[in-house]
């Protein structure tokens, strides 16, 4: 009997609760109302804290999101990307590399190593494990049209919090992010064969020895076939840089190649593309790779007079051999060979050969040195001083000149 009375009393009180709450909150002066509002917020906050501390927030990926959570999170993500992307600056006017085949190829190379497992690609399904994550990384080709270039740039550069979508490995290389955007733009409608050609140079991953030979480790003398196959995706089997998308390594100085790989691995030389590659190598593998590429024969560069911009080459030659009259730019030949002539073997082995290197790559590196974003070995600060006062025109002409130089006969490393 007493029990029933108590329950009746409870249900009566509960029924009156909303009216009581309302009168508590809204009655009295505005100061009292504000105080009560703050109290209510504090009680709510405490409740939420208790809910979280008690471990009641559902985080199981196996359960997925409630539909309402999924819609809200997606809406928030899209709105955030669209708003933040408004601040993305267009590429500098002198950057004519945008959307060229070389940019697309460079983006594709990184996509195969850094994005494919999560997002898949034409002819390549997403990795099975990623299909069980929440949110699931989408298969990208049909998604690209939903974003403009700035938005894609923002997503690739910054990544998306609370999802597995990572930021670009370095925040210093907008040019690399633009290469990825150029590739993503071409992704819708791309055939599997075209993707394979771009990302793997036509080889089939796993069939070219990359998986099968994975068990054979590098020694200081020989790189592991699987590692070499991965480098070849971007630098070409011959180390010539696949037509200029990435630097030519063939015939480069061994000490310079080794120090460059170490600099990428340490994060001293910034590249979202090369840093993850180098960080996965141990010192023996780096040494073997440096030796391998230094020992490859170099293909002769195109003869000077066949080059379309002879005037630029002429100006570049003057600047490289004599520096400029005002003493603003030192003569490059004090440290870099022009490809022929005496003194070729006497340079510091840490100073790279530039003769026959791809002009767009030289231009990019000089631009990066000029803005202070190109790190490197302990010798790199020399180049910051050298390049600090170069004008865009100087950079173009110097790059054209060194690229046009015939490559020197190989000399033994000391
Ligand atoms: C570890 C997995 C993972 C990797 C690696 C990854 N992503 Fe993502 N990415 C995601 C997830 C998860 C989302 C979905 C985010 C969402 O739904 O809010 C996403 C979203 C995106 C989107 C937006 C797609 C859309 O319309 O929702 C783009 C574009 C994208 N990623 C590009 C890339 C590129 C380019 C790379 C390589 C540089 C990359 N991602 C690497 C997991 C990954
Ligand atoms: C996904 C494409 C890609 C792969 C794979 C790749 N590279 Fe690179 N590599 C690049 C790009 C792009 C650059 C230029 C980066 C920069 O701007 O600093 C580069 C630069 C380099 C440099 C510096 C060259 C110079 O003249 O300063 C070395 C050395 C190098 N790579 C070695 C390797 C080796 C060894 C491998 C294999 C273990 C490899 N790369 C795999 C794309 C790649
Ligand atoms: C005092 C010596 C010195 C002088 C003078 C010099 N350089 Fe360099 N340069 C270096 C060194 C050292 C490096 C390697 C930095 C590193 O990555 O560790 C380098 C690297 C470079 C690279 C990058 C090559 C690559 O494969 O990534 C370019 C391009 C270059 N120099 C161009 C020039 C030009 C053009 C001039 C003349 C205007 C010049 N350098 C003058 C010492 C010099």
Short mmCIF file of C-alpha atoms and ligand atoms in Angstrom, two decimals:
data_model
loop_
_atom_site.label_atom_id
_atom_site.label_comp_id
_atom_site.label_asym_id
_atom_site.label_seq_id
_atom_site.Cartn_x
_atom_site.Cartn_y
_atom_site.Cartn_z
CA UNK A 1 0.00 0.00 0.00
CA UNK A 2 2.77 2.37 1.06
CA UNK A 3 4.70 1.25 -2.01
CA UNK A 4 1.84 2.06 -4.36
CA UNK A 5 1.45 5.52 -2.79
CA UNK A 6 5.15 6.18 -3.27
CA UNK A 7 5.04 5.18 -6.95
CA UNK A 8 1.93 7.35 -7.51
CA UNK A 9 3.75 10.27 -5.87
CA UNK A 10 6.79 9.72 -8.11
CA UNK A 11 4.80 9.60 -11.32
CA UNK A 12 2.94 12.76 -10.29
CA UNK A 13 6.22 14.56 -9.66
CA UNK A 14 7.64 13.38 -12.98
CA UNK A 15 4.54 14.63 -14.79
CA UNK A 16 5.01 18.07 -13.21
CA UNK A 17 8.74 18.16 -13.98
CA UNK A 18 8.64 20.04 -17.32
CA UNK A 19 6.41 22.82 -15.91
CA UNK A 20 8.58 23.08 -12.78
CA UNK A 21 11.77 23.24 -14.89
CA UNK A 22 10.29 25.94 -17.09
CA UNK A 23 9.19 28.08 -14.14
CA UNK A 24 12.63 27.64 -12.55
CA UNK A 25 14.41 28.72 -15.73
CA UNK A 26 12.13 31.48 -16.93
CA UNK A 27 10.77 32.96 -13.64
CA UNK A 28 12.27 35.91 -11.75
CA UNK A 29 14.68 38.63 -12.93
CA UNK A 30 16.98 38.18 -15.96
CA UNK A 31 19.98 37.80 -13.61
CA UNK A 32 18.28 34.92 -11.81
CA UNK A 33 17.32 33.37 -15.17
CA UNK A 34 20.90 33.63 -16.40
CA UNK A 35 22.25 32.05 -13.21
CA UNK A 36 19.83 29.17 -13.56
CA UNK A 37 20.70 28.74 -17.21
CA UNK A 38 24.39 28.48 -16.31
CA UNK A 39 23.53 25.97 -13.57
CA UNK A 40 21.52 23.90 -16.06
CA UNK A 41 24.46 23.97 -18.51
CA UNK A 42 26.85 22.87 -15.74
CA UNK A 43 24.52 19.99 -14.77
CA UNK A 44 24.27 18.95 -18.43
CA UNK A 45 28.06 19.15 -18.82
CA UNK A 46 28.58 17.04 -15.69
CA UNK A 47 26.09 14.50 -17.02
CA UNK A 48 27.94 14.33 -20.33
CA UNK A 49 31.26 13.93 -18.50
CA UNK A 50 29.81 11.08 -16.45
CA UNK A 51 28.46 9.46 -19.63
CA UNK A 52 31.91 9.66 -21.26
CA UNK A 53 33.82 8.61 -18.09
CA UNK A 54 31.55 5.62 -17.61
CA UNK A 55 32.67 4.45 -21.07
CA UNK A 56 29.20 4.62 -22.62
CA UNK A 57 30.20 6.45 -25.85
CA UNK A 58 29.99 3.85 -28.64
CA UNK A 59 33.30 3.70 -30.56
CA UNK A 60 33.04 0.24 -32.15
CA UNK A 61 33.85 0.48 -35.86
CA UNK A 62 32.02 -2.84 -36.25
CA UNK A 63 28.74 -1.05 -35.36
CA UNK A 64 29.17 1.84 -37.84
CA UNK A 65 27.54 5.24 -37.21
CA UNK A 66 23.85 5.90 -36.63
CA UNK A 67 22.45 7.34 -39.88
CA UNK A 68 21.96 10.74 -38.20
CA UNK A 69 25.61 10.80 -36.98
CA UNK A 70 26.83 9.88 -40.47
CA UNK A 71 24.79 12.64 -42.12
CA UNK A 72 25.87 15.23 -39.54
CA UNK A 73 29.59 14.34 -39.71
CA UNK A 74 29.58 14.37 -43.50
CA UNK A 75 27.76 17.68 -43.60
CA UNK A 76 30.26 19.17 -41.14
CA UNK A 77 33.23 17.82 -43.14
CA UNK A 78 31.93 19.16 -46.46
CA UNK A 79 31.08 22.59 -45.03
CA UNK A 80 34.47 22.82 -43.33
CA UNK A 81 36.40 21.87 -46.48
CA UNK A 82 34.41 24.31 -48.64
CA UNK A 83 34.96 27.20 -46.21
CA UNK A 84 38.65 26.56 -45.52
CA UNK A 85 39.39 26.01 -49.22
CA UNK A 86 38.35 29.61 -49.94
CA UNK A 87 41.72 30.68 -48.49
CA UNK A 88 43.76 28.43 -50.82
CA UNK A 89 45.91 30.64 -53.02
CA UNK A 90 46.13 29.94 -56.76
CA UNK A 91 49.52 28.60 -57.93
CA UNK A 92 52.21 31.22 -58.70
CA UNK A 93 51.98 32.62 -62.25
CA UNK A 94 55.41 31.27 -63.23
CA UNK A 95 54.36 27.73 -62.34
CA UNK A 96 53.62 26.47 -65.82
CA UNK A 97 54.10 22.88 -64.76
CA UNK A 98 50.52 22.67 -63.55
CA UNK A 99 48.54 19.90 -65.17
CA UNK A 100 51.30 18.81 -67.52
CA UNK A 101 51.87 15.12 -68.10
CA UNK A 102 54.89 15.24 -65.75
CA UNK A 103 52.76 16.54 -62.87
CA UNK A 104 50.15 13.84 -63.48
CA UNK A 105 52.82 11.14 -63.55
CA UNK A 106 54.40 12.38 -60.33
CA UNK A 107 51.00 12.47 -58.61
CA UNK A 108 50.18 8.97 -59.89
CA UNK A 109 53.48 7.61 -58.56
CA UNK A 110 52.72 8.84 -55.07
CA UNK A 111 49.07 7.79 -55.30
CA UNK A 112 50.11 4.17 -55.87
CA UNK A 113 52.30 4.22 -52.75
CA UNK A 114 50.37 6.56 -50.46
CA UNK A 115 46.66 6.45 -51.30
CA UNK A 116 45.80 3.31 -53.29
CA UNK A 117 45.50 0.92 -50.33
CA UNK A 118 42.73 3.06 -48.84
CA UNK A 119 41.02 4.51 -51.93
CA UNK A 120 41.68 1.95 -54.68
CA UNK A 121 42.29 2.95 -58.32
CA UNK A 122 41.17 1.80 -61.78
CA UNK A 123 41.90 -1.92 -61.84
CA UNK A 124 42.82 -1.97 -58.13
CA UNK A 125 40.24 -2.58 -55.40
CA UNK A 126 40.63 -0.97 -51.98
CA UNK A 127 42.53 -3.03 -49.41
CA UNK A 128 40.12 -5.41 -47.68
CA UNK A 129 41.07 -4.18 -44.16
CA UNK A 130 40.14 -0.59 -45.03
CA UNK A 131 36.59 -1.63 -45.93
CA UNK A 132 36.05 -2.28 -42.23
CA UNK A 133 36.98 1.22 -41.04
CA UNK A 134 34.48 3.97 -40.16
CA UNK A 135 34.22 6.15 -42.15
CA UNK A 136 35.19 3.92 -45.04
CA UNK A 137 37.64 5.58 -47.46
CA UNK A 138 35.59 6.02 -50.67
CA UNK A 139 36.66 4.69 -54.08
CA UNK A 140 37.74 8.06 -55.44
CA UNK A 141 37.07 8.24 -59.22
CA UNK A 142 33.32 9.00 -58.89
CA UNK A 143 33.97 11.44 -56.00
CA UNK A 144 36.39 13.81 -57.71
CA UNK A 145 33.74 15.79 -59.63
CA UNK A 146 32.14 16.82 -56.31
CA UNK A 147 35.15 19.01 -55.44
CA UNK A 148 36.85 21.95 -57.15
CA UNK A 149 40.65 22.19 -57.43
CA UNK A 150 41.05 24.32 -54.30
CA UNK A 151 38.98 21.92 -52.25
CA UNK A 152 40.93 18.89 -53.48
CA UNK A 153 44.14 20.79 -52.72
CA UNK A 154 42.94 21.52 -49.19
CA UNK A 155 41.87 17.91 -48.51
CA UNK A 156 45.15 16.44 -49.80
CA UNK A 157 47.32 19.00 -47.96
CA UNK A 158 45.58 18.93 -44.60
CA UNK A 159 43.83 15.56 -44.40
CA UNK A 160 40.58 15.09 -42.46
CA UNK A 161 40.55 14.75 -38.67
CA UNK A 162 38.64 11.87 -37.01
CA UNK A 163 38.89 9.81 -40.20
CA UNK A 164 41.91 7.87 -41.42
CA UNK A 165 42.57 10.53 -44.11
CA UNK A 166 46.18 11.66 -43.48
CA UNK A 167 47.73 15.11 -44.09
CA UNK A 168 50.46 15.48 -46.76
CA UNK A 169 53.71 14.26 -45.10
CA UNK A 170 55.24 17.76 -45.28
CA UNK A 171 53.44 21.11 -45.16
CA UNK A 172 56.25 22.79 -47.15
CA UNK A 173 55.57 21.46 -50.65
CA UNK A 174 52.46 22.95 -52.24
CA UNK A 175 53.91 22.05 -55.66
CA UNK A 176 53.69 18.35 -54.79
CA UNK A 177 50.11 18.70 -53.55
CA UNK A 178 49.26 20.42 -56.87
CA UNK A 179 50.78 17.45 -58.72
CA UNK A 180 48.44 15.17 -56.78
CA UNK A 181 45.44 17.37 -57.62
CA UNK A 182 46.44 17.30 -61.32
CA UNK A 183 46.42 13.50 -61.12
CA UNK A 184 43.11 13.31 -59.21
CA UNK A 185 41.47 15.47 -61.92
CA UNK A 186 42.39 12.82 -64.51
CA UNK A 187 41.21 9.93 -62.34
CA UNK A 188 37.52 9.84 -63.42
CA UNK A 189 37.28 7.72 -66.56
CA UNK A 190 40.90 6.56 -66.39
CA UNK A 191 41.40 3.03 -67.72
CA UNK A 192 43.29 0.43 -65.65
CA UNK A 193 45.96 0.28 -68.37
CA UNK A 194 46.49 4.04 -68.27
CA UNK A 195 46.74 3.99 -64.48
CA UNK A 196 49.26 1.15 -64.62
CA UNK A 197 51.29 3.07 -67.16
CA UNK A 198 51.33 6.24 -65.06
CA UNK A 199 51.93 4.68 -61.65
CA UNK A 200 54.08 1.69 -62.50
CA UNK A 201 55.56 2.51 -65.89
CA UNK A 202 53.44 -0.24 -67.43
CA UNK A 203 54.76 -3.02 -65.15
CA UNK A 204 52.26 -5.07 -63.17
CA UNK A 205 52.88 -4.71 -59.45
CA UNK A 206 53.75 -8.03 -57.89
CA UNK A 207 54.55 -9.62 -61.25
CA UNK A 208 57.68 -7.53 -61.89
CA UNK A 209 59.30 -9.17 -58.89
CA UNK A 210 58.26 -6.60 -56.29
CA UNK A 211 56.33 -9.04 -54.09
CA UNK A 212 58.03 -12.32 -54.96
CA UNK A 213 61.52 -10.96 -54.47
CA UNK A 214 60.59 -9.08 -51.30
CA UNK A 215 62.27 -11.69 -49.15
CA UNK A 216 65.72 -10.95 -50.58
CA UNK A 217 67.22 -8.19 -48.39
CA UNK A 218 69.57 -5.41 -49.52
CA UNK A 219 73.24 -5.69 -48.79
CA UNK A 220 75.65 -2.77 -49.01
CA UNK A 221 76.64 -4.07 -52.45
CA UNK A 222 73.26 -4.78 -54.05
CA UNK A 223 69.81 -3.31 -53.49
CA UNK A 224 66.90 -5.69 -52.93
CA UNK A 225 65.03 -6.30 -56.23
CA UNK A 226 61.73 -5.27 -54.60
CA UNK A 227 63.18 -1.92 -53.49
CA UNK A 228 64.71 -1.29 -56.87
CA UNK A 229 61.38 -2.10 -58.56
CA UNK A 230 59.70 0.51 -56.34
CA UNK A 231 62.27 3.21 -57.21
CA UNK A 232 61.89 2.30 -60.88
CA UNK A 233 58.16 3.12 -60.79
CA UNK A 234 59.09 6.80 -60.62
CA UNK A 235 62.77 7.08 -61.56
CA UNK A 236 62.63 4.50 -64.37
CA UNK A 237 64.55 1.23 -64.60
CA UNK A 238 67.36 3.19 -66.27
CA UNK A 239 67.35 5.89 -63.53
CA UNK A 240 66.58 8.58 -66.13
CA UNK A 241 63.52 9.97 -64.35
CA UNK A 242 60.76 8.87 -66.75
CA UNK A 243 61.01 11.77 -69.15
CA UNK A 244 61.54 14.48 -66.53
CA UNK A 245 58.71 13.94 -64.06
CA UNK A 246 61.25 13.15 -61.35
CA UNK A 247 65.04 13.69 -61.21
CA UNK A 248 67.50 11.63 -63.17
CA UNK A 249 69.61 9.57 -60.75
CA UNK A 250 71.73 7.72 -63.32
CA UNK A 251 75.39 8.70 -63.10
CA UNK A 252 74.83 11.11 -60.18
CA UNK A 253 77.57 11.19 -57.53
CA UNK A 254 77.26 8.33 -55.04
CA UNK A 255 78.00 10.43 -51.94
CA UNK A 256 75.40 13.01 -52.98
CA UNK A 257 72.74 10.34 -53.60
CA UNK A 258 73.40 8.72 -50.22
CA UNK A 259 73.32 12.01 -48.32
CA UNK A 260 70.10 13.01 -50.13
CA UNK A 261 68.38 9.77 -49.09
CA UNK A 262 69.52 10.28 -45.49
CA UNK A 263 68.30 13.89 -45.56
CA UNK A 264 64.85 12.81 -46.78
CA UNK A 265 64.68 10.07 -44.12
CA UNK A 266 65.60 12.53 -41.35
CA UNK A 267 63.04 15.02 -42.66
CA UNK A 268 65.78 17.59 -43.38
CA UNK A 269 64.87 17.62 -47.08
CA UNK A 270 61.16 18.16 -47.48
CA UNK A 271 59.20 16.04 -49.93
CA UNK A 272 55.90 14.32 -49.19
CA UNK A 273 56.82 11.91 -51.98
CA UNK A 274 60.43 10.98 -51.12
CA UNK A 275 60.31 11.25 -47.30
CA UNK A 276 58.10 8.17 -46.79
CA UNK A 277 60.12 6.22 -49.39
CA UNK A 278 63.47 7.04 -47.75
CA UNK A 279 62.20 6.58 -44.19
CA UNK A 280 61.44 2.94 -45.02
CA UNK A 281 65.07 2.21 -46.01
CA UNK A 282 67.86 1.23 -43.64
CA UNK A 283 71.38 2.52 -44.13
CA UNK A 284 72.59 -0.59 -45.97
CA UNK A 285 69.73 -0.28 -48.46
CA UNK A 286 70.45 3.44 -49.00
CA UNK A 287 74.15 2.76 -49.58
CA UNK A 288 73.36 -0.01 -52.07
CA UNK A 289 70.87 2.18 -53.96
CA UNK A 290 73.26 5.14 -54.11
CA UNK A 291 75.97 2.90 -55.51
CA UNK A 292 73.57 1.31 -57.99
CA UNK A 293 72.34 4.60 -59.48
CA UNK A 294 75.76 6.26 -59.47
CA UNK A 295 77.01 3.34 -61.54
CA UNK A 296 74.32 3.54 -64.24
CA UNK A 297 75.26 4.92 -67.62
CA UNK A 298 73.87 8.31 -68.47
CA UNK A 299 72.06 8.93 -71.70
CA UNK A 300 73.59 11.88 -73.56
CA UNK A 301 71.58 15.09 -73.33
CA UNK A 302 70.11 16.64 -76.45
CA UNK A 303 72.69 18.69 -78.37
CA UNK A 304 72.60 22.40 -77.50
CA UNK A 305 71.58 23.67 -80.91
CA UNK A 306 68.55 21.38 -81.00
CA UNK A 307 67.19 23.12 -77.90
CA UNK A 308 64.30 25.51 -78.60
CA UNK A 309 65.56 28.31 -76.35
CA UNK A 310 69.15 28.95 -77.40
CA UNK A 311 69.09 32.53 -76.07
CA UNK A 312 68.13 31.37 -72.56
CA UNK A 313 70.92 28.79 -72.65
CA UNK A 314 73.38 31.47 -73.72
CA UNK A 315 72.42 33.77 -70.83
CA UNK A 316 72.46 30.82 -68.41
CA UNK A 317 75.94 29.86 -69.57
CA UNK A 318 77.28 33.35 -68.87
CA UNK A 319 75.75 33.41 -65.40
CA UNK A 320 76.91 29.87 -64.54
CA UNK A 321 80.51 30.36 -65.60
CA UNK A 322 81.12 33.99 -64.57
CA UNK A 323 78.38 34.87 -62.08
CA UNK A 324 76.71 38.23 -62.54
CA UNK A 325 78.68 41.46 -62.86
CA UNK A 326 77.26 42.99 -59.67
CA UNK A 327 78.48 40.03 -57.58
CA UNK A 328 74.88 39.14 -56.71
CA UNK A 329 75.20 35.58 -58.07
CA UNK A 330 78.41 33.53 -57.71
CA UNK A 331 79.69 31.39 -60.57
CA UNK A 332 78.08 27.97 -60.28
CA UNK A 333 81.07 26.26 -61.89
CA UNK A 334 83.07 26.82 -58.71
CA UNK A 335 81.13 23.84 -57.37
CA UNK A 336 79.13 22.27 -60.22
CA UNK A 337 80.69 20.83 -63.38
CA UNK A 338 79.39 21.97 -66.73
CA UNK A 339 79.71 18.40 -67.90
CA UNK A 340 82.99 18.49 -69.79
CA UNK A 341 86.51 19.76 -69.40
CA UNK A 342 89.20 19.40 -66.78
CA UNK A 343 88.50 19.53 -63.06
CA UNK A 344 85.49 17.25 -63.35
CA UNK A 345 86.78 14.75 -60.82
CA UNK A 346 88.11 17.32 -58.35
CA UNK A 347 84.82 18.58 -56.99
CA UNK A 348 83.55 17.69 -53.55
CA UNK A 349 81.62 14.39 -54.04
CA UNK A 350 78.73 15.90 -52.07
CA UNK A 351 78.15 18.55 -54.77
CA UNK A 352 75.66 17.15 -57.28
CA UNK A 353 76.20 16.94 -61.03
CA UNK A 354 73.72 19.16 -62.83
CA UNK A 355 74.71 18.52 -66.45
CA UNK A 356 71.94 16.73 -68.32
CA UNK A 357 69.51 16.90 -65.38
CA UNK A 358 65.88 17.62 -66.39
CA UNK A 359 65.29 21.39 -66.71
CA UNK A 360 61.94 21.43 -64.87
CA UNK A 361 63.48 19.58 -61.93
CA UNK A 362 66.44 22.02 -61.78
CA UNK A 363 64.03 24.94 -61.95
CA UNK A 364 61.92 23.50 -59.15
CA UNK A 365 64.93 22.88 -56.87
CA UNK A 366 66.34 26.37 -57.47
CA UNK A 367 62.94 27.89 -56.72
CA UNK A 368 62.78 25.87 -53.49
CA UNK A 369 66.33 26.91 -52.50
CA UNK A 370 65.38 30.51 -53.31
CA UNK A 371 62.39 30.42 -50.94
CA UNK A 372 64.35 28.53 -48.26
CA UNK A 373 62.17 25.40 -48.45
CA UNK A 374 64.78 23.05 -50.00
CA UNK A 375 66.68 21.31 -47.22
CA UNK A 376 69.30 18.65 -47.87
CA UNK A 377 72.64 17.54 -46.46
CA UNK A 378 74.80 19.61 -44.12
CA UNK A 379 76.01 21.40 -47.30
CA UNK A 380 72.57 22.64 -48.30
CA UNK A 381 72.91 26.08 -46.59
CA UNK A 382 75.54 26.93 -49.24
CA UNK A 383 72.81 26.80 -51.84
CA UNK A 384 70.45 28.99 -49.81
CA UNK A 385 73.07 31.74 -50.00
CA UNK A 386 73.69 31.10 -53.71
CA UNK A 387 70.03 30.98 -54.74
CA UNK A 388 68.71 33.65 -52.39
CA UNK A 389 69.15 36.46 -54.90
CA UNK A 390 68.21 34.61 -58.11
CA UNK A 391 65.35 36.12 -60.12
CA UNK A 392 62.81 33.83 -61.85
CA UNK A 393 64.50 34.65 -65.19
CA UNK A 394 67.93 33.62 -63.82
CA UNK A 395 66.47 30.36 -62.56
CA UNK A 396 64.91 29.59 -65.95
CA UNK A 397 68.12 30.35 -67.87
CA UNK A 398 70.47 28.52 -65.50
CA UNK A 399 68.22 25.44 -65.58
CA UNK A 400 68.06 25.52 -69.37
CA UNK A 401 71.86 25.80 -69.54
CA UNK A 402 72.74 22.93 -67.17
CA UNK A 403 70.04 20.69 -68.67
CA UNK A 404 71.49 21.25 -72.14
CA UNK A 405 75.04 20.29 -71.15
CA UNK A 406 76.39 16.98 -72.37
CA UNK A 407 76.97 14.68 -69.43
CA UNK A 408 80.55 14.04 -68.34
CA UNK A 409 82.24 10.68 -68.74
CA UNK A 410 81.95 8.79 -65.45
CA UNK A 411 84.81 9.22 -62.99
CA UNK A 412 85.45 6.93 -60.05
CA UNK A 413 84.06 8.17 -56.70
CA UNK A 414 86.55 8.98 -54.05
C1 LIG B 1 44.51 5.30 -44.23
C2 LIG B 1 43.55 5.52 -45.25
C3 LIG B 1 43.66 6.72 -46.16
C4 LIG B 1 44.75 7.10 -46.90
C5 LIG B 1 46.15 6.50 -46.92
C6 LIG B 1 44.30 8.20 -47.72
N1 LIG B 1 42.99 8.50 -47.46
FE1 LIG B 1 41.84 9.89 -48.41
N2 LIG B 1 40.30 9.48 -47.17
C7 LIG B 1 40.29 8.49 -46.22
C8 LIG B 1 38.99 8.47 -45.58
C9 LIG B 1 38.57 7.55 -44.46
C10 LIG B 1 38.21 9.48 -46.20
C11 LIG B 1 36.75 9.78 -45.95
C12 LIG B 1 36.53 10.94 -45.04
C13 LIG B 1 35.04 11.14 -44.83
O1 LIG B 1 34.23 10.36 -45.29
O2 LIG B 1 34.75 12.13 -44.19
C14 LIG B 1 39.09 10.08 -47.20
C15 LIG B 1 38.67 11.12 -48.03
C16 LIG B 1 39.40 11.57 -49.12
C17 LIG B 1 38.91 12.51 -50.10
C18 LIG B 1 37.49 13.12 -50.12
C19 LIG B 1 36.59 12.14 -50.76
C20 LIG B 1 35.12 12.42 -50.55
O3 LIG B 1 34.48 12.95 -51.48
O4 LIG B 1 34.63 12.11 -49.48
C21 LIG B 1 39.92 12.69 -51.02
C22 LIG B 1 39.89 13.57 -52.27
C23 LIG B 1 41.03 11.87 -50.58
N3 LIG B 1 40.69 11.22 -49.43
C24 LIG B 1 42.25 11.80 -51.25
C25 LIG B 1 43.34 11.06 -50.79
C26 LIG B 1 44.64 11.07 -51.41
C27 LIG B 1 45.01 11.84 -52.67
C28 LIG B 1 45.44 10.27 -50.66
C29 LIG B 1 46.92 9.99 -50.83
C30 LIG B 1 47.79 11.12 -50.78
C31 LIG B 1 44.64 9.74 -49.58
N4 LIG B 1 43.37 10.24 -49.69
C32 LIG B 1 45.11 8.86 -48.63
C33 LIG B 1 41.30 7.60 -45.93
C34 LIG B 1 42.56 7.62 -46.49
C1 LIG B 2 56.44 7.94 -55.96
C2 LIG B 2 57.55 8.33 -56.81
C3 LIG B 2 58.95 8.05 -56.30
C4 LIG B 2 59.46 6.86 -55.83
C5 LIG B 2 58.74 5.54 -55.64
C6 LIG B 2 60.85 7.11 -55.57
N1 LIG B 2 61.17 8.41 -55.86
FE1 LIG B 2 62.97 9.32 -55.54
N2 LIG B 2 62.19 11.09 -56.08
C7 LIG B 2 60.88 11.32 -56.48
C8 LIG B 2 60.65 12.73 -56.62
C9 LIG B 2 59.35 13.39 -57.04
C10 LIG B 2 61.88 13.37 -56.28
C11 LIG B 2 62.14 14.87 -56.19
C12 LIG B 2 61.74 15.28 -54.78
C13 LIG B 2 62.09 16.69 -54.41
O1 LIG B 2 61.54 17.60 -55.01
O2 LIG B 2 62.91 16.84 -53.47
C14 LIG B 2 62.81 12.32 -55.96
C15 LIG B 2 64.13 12.55 -55.56
C16 LIG B 2 65.04 11.55 -55.28
C17 LIG B 2 66.44 11.78 -54.97
C18 LIG B 2 67.16 13.13 -54.94
C19 LIG B 2 67.76 13.38 -56.31
C20 LIG B 2 68.53 14.68 -56.44
O3 LIG B 2 69.04 14.95 -57.53
O4 LIG B 2 68.61 15.41 -55.47
C21 LIG B 2 67.00 10.56 -54.74
C22 LIG B 2 68.45 10.27 -54.38
C23 LIG B 2 65.95 9.57 -54.91
N3 LIG B 2 64.78 10.20 -55.24
C24 LIG B 2 66.14 8.20 -54.78
C25 LIG B 2 65.09 7.27 -54.80
C26 LIG B 2 65.26 5.87 -54.50
C27 LIG B 2 66.59 5.20 -54.19
C28 LIG B 2 64.02 5.30 -54.56
C29 LIG B 2 63.63 3.85 -54.25
C30 LIG B 2 63.92 3.40 -52.91
C31 LIG B 2 63.09 6.35 -54.93
N4 LIG B 2 63.77 7.52 -55.07
C32 LIG B 2 61.72 6.15 -55.09
C33 LIG B 2 59.92 10.34 -56.71
C34 LIG B 2 60.04 9.02 -56.30
C1 LIG B 3 79.99 26.84 -53.03
C2 LIG B 3 79.46 25.71 -53.74
C3 LIG B 3 78.23 25.89 -54.61
C4 LIG B 3 77.98 26.89 -55.54
C5 LIG B 3 78.83 28.11 -55.89
C6 LIG B 3 76.74 26.53 -56.19
N1 LIG B 3 76.25 25.36 -55.65
FE1 LIG B 3 74.56 24.41 -56.21
N2 LIG B 3 74.82 23.00 -54.77
C7 LIG B 3 75.88 22.99 -53.89
C8 LIG B 3 75.67 21.90 -52.94
C9 LIG B 3 76.59 21.53 -51.80
C10 LIG B 3 74.45 21.27 -53.28
C11 LIG B 3 73.79 20.06 -52.59
C12 LIG B 3 72.91 20.47 -51.47
C13 LIG B 3 72.26 19.27 -50.80
O1 LIG B 3 71.22 18.79 -51.29
O2 LIG B 3 72.80 18.80 -49.80
C14 LIG B 3 73.95 21.98 -54.44
C15 LIG B 3 72.75 21.66 -55.08
C16 LIG B 3 72.30 22.30 -56.21
C17 LIG B 3 71.10 21.93 -56.93
C18 LIG B 3 70.17 20.75 -56.62
C19 LIG B 3 70.51 19.58 -57.47
C20 LIG B 3 69.65 18.37 -57.25
O3 LIG B 3 69.91 17.33 -57.87
O4 LIG B 3 68.69 18.43 -56.48
C21 LIG B 3 70.97 22.81 -57.96
C22 LIG B 3 69.87 22.83 -59.01
C23 LIG B 3 72.09 23.74 -57.89
N3 LIG B 3 72.86 23.41 -56.81
C24 LIG B 3 72.29 24.79 -58.77
C25 LIG B 3 73.30 25.75 -58.64
C26 LIG B 3 73.41 26.91 -59.48
C27 LIG B 3 72.50 27.22 -60.66
C28 LIG B 3 74.49 27.63 -59.03
C29 LIG B 3 75.00 28.96 -59.53
C30 LIG B 3 74.05 30.05 -59.54
C31 LIG B 3 75.05 26.89 -57.90
N4 LIG B 3 74.29 25.76 -57.69
C32 LIG B 3 76.15 27.27 -57.19
C33 LIG B 3 76.97 23.81 -53.90
C34 LIG B 3 77.12 24.96 -54.68
#
